[in-house]
Short mmCIF file of C-alpha atoms in Angstrom, two decimals:
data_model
loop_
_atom_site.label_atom_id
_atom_site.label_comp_id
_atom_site.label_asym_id
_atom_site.label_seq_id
_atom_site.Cartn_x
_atom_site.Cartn_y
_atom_site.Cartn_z
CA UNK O 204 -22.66 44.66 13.28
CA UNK O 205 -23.01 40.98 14.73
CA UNK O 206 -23.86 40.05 10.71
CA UNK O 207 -20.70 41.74 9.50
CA UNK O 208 -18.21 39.73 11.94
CA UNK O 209 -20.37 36.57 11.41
CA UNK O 210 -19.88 37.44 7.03
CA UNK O 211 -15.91 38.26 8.12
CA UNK O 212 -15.26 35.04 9.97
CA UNK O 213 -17.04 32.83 7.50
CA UNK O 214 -15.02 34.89 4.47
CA UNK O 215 -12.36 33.84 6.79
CA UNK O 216 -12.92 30.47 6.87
CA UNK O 217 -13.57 30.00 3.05
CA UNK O 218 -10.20 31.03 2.10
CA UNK O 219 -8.66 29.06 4.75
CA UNK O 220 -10.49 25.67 3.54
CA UNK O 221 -10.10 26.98 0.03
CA UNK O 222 -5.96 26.93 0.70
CA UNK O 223 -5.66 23.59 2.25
CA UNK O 224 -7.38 22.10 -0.77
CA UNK O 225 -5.26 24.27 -3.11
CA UNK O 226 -1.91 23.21 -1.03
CA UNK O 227 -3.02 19.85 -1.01
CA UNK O 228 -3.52 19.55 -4.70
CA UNK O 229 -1.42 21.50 -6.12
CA UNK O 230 1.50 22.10 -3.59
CA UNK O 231 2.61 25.22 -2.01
CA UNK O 232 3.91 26.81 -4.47
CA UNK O 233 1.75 26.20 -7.28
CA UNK O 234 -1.35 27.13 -5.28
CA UNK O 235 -1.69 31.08 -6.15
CA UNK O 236 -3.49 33.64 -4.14
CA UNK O 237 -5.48 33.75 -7.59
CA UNK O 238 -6.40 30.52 -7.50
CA UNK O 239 -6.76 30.01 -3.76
CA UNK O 240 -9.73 33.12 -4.30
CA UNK O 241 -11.16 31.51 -6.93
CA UNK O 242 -11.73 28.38 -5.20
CA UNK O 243 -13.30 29.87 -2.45
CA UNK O 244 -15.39 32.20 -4.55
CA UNK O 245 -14.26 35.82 -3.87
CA UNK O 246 -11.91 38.08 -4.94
CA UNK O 247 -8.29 38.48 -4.46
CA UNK O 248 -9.35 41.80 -2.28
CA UNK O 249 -11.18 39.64 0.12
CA UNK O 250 -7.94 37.29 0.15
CA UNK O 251 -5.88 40.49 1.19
CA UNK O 252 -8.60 41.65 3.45
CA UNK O 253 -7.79 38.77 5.64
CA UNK O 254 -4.24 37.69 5.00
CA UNK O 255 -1.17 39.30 3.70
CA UNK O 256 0.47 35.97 2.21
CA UNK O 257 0.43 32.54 1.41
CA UNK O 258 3.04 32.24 4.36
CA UNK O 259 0.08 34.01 6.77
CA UNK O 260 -2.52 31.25 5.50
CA UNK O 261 -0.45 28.47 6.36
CA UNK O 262 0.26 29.58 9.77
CA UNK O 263 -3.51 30.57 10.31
CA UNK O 264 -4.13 26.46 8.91
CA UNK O 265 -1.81 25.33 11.36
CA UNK O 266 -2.94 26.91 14.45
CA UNK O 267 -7.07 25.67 13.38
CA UNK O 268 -5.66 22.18 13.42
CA UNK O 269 -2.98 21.37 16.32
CA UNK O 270 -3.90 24.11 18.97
CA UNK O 271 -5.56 21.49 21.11
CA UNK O 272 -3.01 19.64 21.48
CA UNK O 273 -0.66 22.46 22.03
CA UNK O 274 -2.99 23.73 25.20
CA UNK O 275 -2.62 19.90 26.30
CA UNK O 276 1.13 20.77 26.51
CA UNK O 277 0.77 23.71 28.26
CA UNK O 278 -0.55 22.28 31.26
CA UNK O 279 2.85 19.97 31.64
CA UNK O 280 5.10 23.21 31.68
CA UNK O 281 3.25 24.44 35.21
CA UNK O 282 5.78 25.18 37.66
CA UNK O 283 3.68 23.50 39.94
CA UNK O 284 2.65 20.37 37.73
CA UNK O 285 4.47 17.09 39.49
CA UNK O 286 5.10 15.04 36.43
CA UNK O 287 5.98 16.96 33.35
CA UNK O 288 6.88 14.00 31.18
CA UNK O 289 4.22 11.97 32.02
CA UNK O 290 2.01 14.91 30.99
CA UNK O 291 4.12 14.79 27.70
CA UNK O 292 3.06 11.54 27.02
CA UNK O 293 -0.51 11.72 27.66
CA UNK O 294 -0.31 14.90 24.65
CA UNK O 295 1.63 13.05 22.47
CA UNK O 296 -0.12 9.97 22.29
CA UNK O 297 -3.73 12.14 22.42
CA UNK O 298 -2.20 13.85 19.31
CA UNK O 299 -0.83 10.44 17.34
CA UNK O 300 -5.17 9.12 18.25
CA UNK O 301 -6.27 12.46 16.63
CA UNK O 302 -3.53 12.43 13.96
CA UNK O 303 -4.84 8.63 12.96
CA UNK O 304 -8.97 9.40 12.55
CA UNK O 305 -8.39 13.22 11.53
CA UNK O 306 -7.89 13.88 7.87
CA UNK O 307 -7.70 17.03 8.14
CA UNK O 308 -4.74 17.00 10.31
CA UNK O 309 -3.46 14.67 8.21
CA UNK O 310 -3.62 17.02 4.99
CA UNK O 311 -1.92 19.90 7.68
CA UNK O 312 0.81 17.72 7.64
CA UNK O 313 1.62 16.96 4.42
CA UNK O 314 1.25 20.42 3.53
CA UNK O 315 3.70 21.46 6.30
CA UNK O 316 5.93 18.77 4.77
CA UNK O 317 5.89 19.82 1.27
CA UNK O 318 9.67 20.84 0.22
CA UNK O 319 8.49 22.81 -2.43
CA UNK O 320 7.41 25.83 -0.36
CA UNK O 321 9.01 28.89 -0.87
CA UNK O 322 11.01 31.23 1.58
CA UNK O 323 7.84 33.34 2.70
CA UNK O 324 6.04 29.82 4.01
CA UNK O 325 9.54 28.29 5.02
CA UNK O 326 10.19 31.14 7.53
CA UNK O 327 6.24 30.85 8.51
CA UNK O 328 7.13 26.54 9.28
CA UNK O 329 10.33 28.09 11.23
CA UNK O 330 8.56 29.76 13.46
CA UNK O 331 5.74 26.97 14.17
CA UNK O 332 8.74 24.60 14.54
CA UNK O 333 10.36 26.83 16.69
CA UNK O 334 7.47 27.25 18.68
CA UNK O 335 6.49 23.68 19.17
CA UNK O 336 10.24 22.76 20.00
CA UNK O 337 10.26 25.95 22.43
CA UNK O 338 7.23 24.28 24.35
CA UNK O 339 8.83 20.72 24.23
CA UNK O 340 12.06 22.18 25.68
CA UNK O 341 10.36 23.68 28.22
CA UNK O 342 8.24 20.35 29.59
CA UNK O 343 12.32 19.20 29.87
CA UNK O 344 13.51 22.07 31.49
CA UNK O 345 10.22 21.11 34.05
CA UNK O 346 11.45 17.40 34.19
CA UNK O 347 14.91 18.62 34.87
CA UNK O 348 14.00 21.11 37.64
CA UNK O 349 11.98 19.09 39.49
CA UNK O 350 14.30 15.97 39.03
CA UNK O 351 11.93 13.54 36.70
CA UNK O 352 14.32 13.99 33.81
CA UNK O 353 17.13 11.76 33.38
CA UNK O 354 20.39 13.28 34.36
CA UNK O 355 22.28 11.48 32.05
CA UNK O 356 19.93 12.94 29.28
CA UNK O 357 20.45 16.92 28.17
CA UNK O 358 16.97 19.07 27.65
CA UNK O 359 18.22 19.62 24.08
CA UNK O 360 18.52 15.73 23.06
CA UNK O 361 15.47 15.60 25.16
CA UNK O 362 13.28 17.45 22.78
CA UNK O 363 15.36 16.00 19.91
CA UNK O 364 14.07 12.87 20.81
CA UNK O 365 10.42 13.52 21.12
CA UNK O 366 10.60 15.73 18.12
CA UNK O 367 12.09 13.26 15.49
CA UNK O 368 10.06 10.01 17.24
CA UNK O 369 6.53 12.19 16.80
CA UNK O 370 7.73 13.85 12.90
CA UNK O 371 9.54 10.76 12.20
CA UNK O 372 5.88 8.31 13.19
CA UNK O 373 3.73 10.74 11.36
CA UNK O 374 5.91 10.85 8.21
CA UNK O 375 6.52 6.78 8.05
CA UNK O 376 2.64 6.51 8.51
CA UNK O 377 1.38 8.32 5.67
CA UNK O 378 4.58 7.63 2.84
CA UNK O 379 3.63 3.74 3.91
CA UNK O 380 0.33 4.08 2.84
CA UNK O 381 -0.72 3.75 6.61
CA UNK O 382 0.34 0.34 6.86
CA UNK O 383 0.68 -0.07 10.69
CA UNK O 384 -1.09 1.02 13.44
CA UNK O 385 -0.23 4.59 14.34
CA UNK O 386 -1.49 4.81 17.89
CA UNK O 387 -0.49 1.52 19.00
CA UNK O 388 2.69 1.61 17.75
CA UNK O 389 3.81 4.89 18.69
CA UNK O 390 2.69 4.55 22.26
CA UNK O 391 4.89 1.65 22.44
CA UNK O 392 7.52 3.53 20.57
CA UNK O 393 6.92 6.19 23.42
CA UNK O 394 6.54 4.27 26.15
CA UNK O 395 9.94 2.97 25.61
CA UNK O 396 11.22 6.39 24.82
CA UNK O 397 9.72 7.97 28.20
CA UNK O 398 11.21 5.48 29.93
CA UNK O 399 14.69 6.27 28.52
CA UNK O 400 13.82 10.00 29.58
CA UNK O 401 12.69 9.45 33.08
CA UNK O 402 15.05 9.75 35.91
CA UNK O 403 13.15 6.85 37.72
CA UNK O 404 12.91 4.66 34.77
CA UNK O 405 9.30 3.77 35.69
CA UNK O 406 6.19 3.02 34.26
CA UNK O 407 4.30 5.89 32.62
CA UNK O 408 1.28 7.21 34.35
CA UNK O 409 -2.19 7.07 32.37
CA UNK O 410 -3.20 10.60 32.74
CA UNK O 411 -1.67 13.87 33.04
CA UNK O 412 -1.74 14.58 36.99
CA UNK O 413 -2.66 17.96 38.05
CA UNK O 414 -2.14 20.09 41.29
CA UNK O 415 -5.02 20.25 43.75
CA UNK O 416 -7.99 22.02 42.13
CA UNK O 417 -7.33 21.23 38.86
CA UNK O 418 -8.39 18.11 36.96
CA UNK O 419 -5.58 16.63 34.12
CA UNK O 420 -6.33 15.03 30.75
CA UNK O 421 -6.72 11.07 31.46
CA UNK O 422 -5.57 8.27 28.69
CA UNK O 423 -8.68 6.28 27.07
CA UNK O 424 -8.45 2.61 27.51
#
């Protein structure tokens, strides 16, 4: 039974490494279900044994590549956690350090910024959107409760901002052939932004603070 999951999750696995190579190459669209079972070697049953759709694969890619960042965000929409954007920051800029050494999250991206894909995967890239702007929005809604957010700022241009600065530095980076420093400059980009954001206009603190009993990711040097 243990050998039969272990089979299943590394059947799994094939087809999911087998699609970002296939997306990668050949675009969304062109990459078939055919030729996405080819390239991992099994059949188009195994395919269907696992996923319904193209549109299921490129959610299930998405979620192997930026769920650790998206737990890092969780802990800033606590009730309880005293400095929601600063725990905002510390994500985003953990994500843009990932983002610059990771190729694979770097292929992720491209693929979830391919124009060609069809209505099935655009509604799948809605809904991961929508999530990650959900999650943003709520880190605001935090900031705005517990009085860190800039009054003269709204929660919706709030999570405007962060969302086109992040898109908008990942984008730039790859089309220019990585031509500036990706890290470096978006922390300055965000510093500046956060600063904008914050009710207090202060500096932004180097790691994500938690409540008593519970330690907070921390900024590298």
């Amino acid at each position: 039974m243990r050998r039969s999951k272990e089979d299943s999750e590394q059947t799994r696995t094939a087809i999911l490494d087998a699609a970002e190579r296939m997306f990668c190459e050949k675009g969304y669209a062109a990459a078939t279900v055919e030729s996405i079972s080819r390239a991992a070697g099994l059949t188009r049953g195994a395919f269907y044994w696992h996923f319904r759709d193209k549109a299921e694969v490129l959610g299930a890619l998405h979620g192997r590549t930026f769920l650790p960042q998206e737990k890092i965000l969780t802990s800033a929409i606590a009730p309880d956690m005293p400095d929601p954007l600063g725990c905002l920051f510390v994500a985003a800029l953990e994500a843009l350090r990932s983002f610059e050494v990771n190729e694979c999250e770097q292929r992720i991206f491209r693929i979830m910024s391919d124009l060609t894909i069809e209505q099935d995967g655009r509604e799948a890239l809605a809904r991961i959107h929508a999530e990650m702007r959900t999650l943003i929005g709520t880190v605001m809604r935090r900031a705005q409760a517990n009085g860190t957010l800039n009054p003269a700022v709204t929660v919706a241009e709030a999570e405007l901002y962060i969302t086109v600065t992040i898109g908008g530095l990942l984008a730039e980076w790859l089309t220019s052939s990585k031509s500036f420093p990706l890290a470096l400059s978006g922390e300055r980009l965000l510093r500046h932004l956060m600063t904008l954001l914050r009710a207090d206009q202060g500096d932004i603190p180097r790691r994500c603070d938690s409540p008593p009993g519970r330690a907070g990711p921390e900024l590298g040097s």
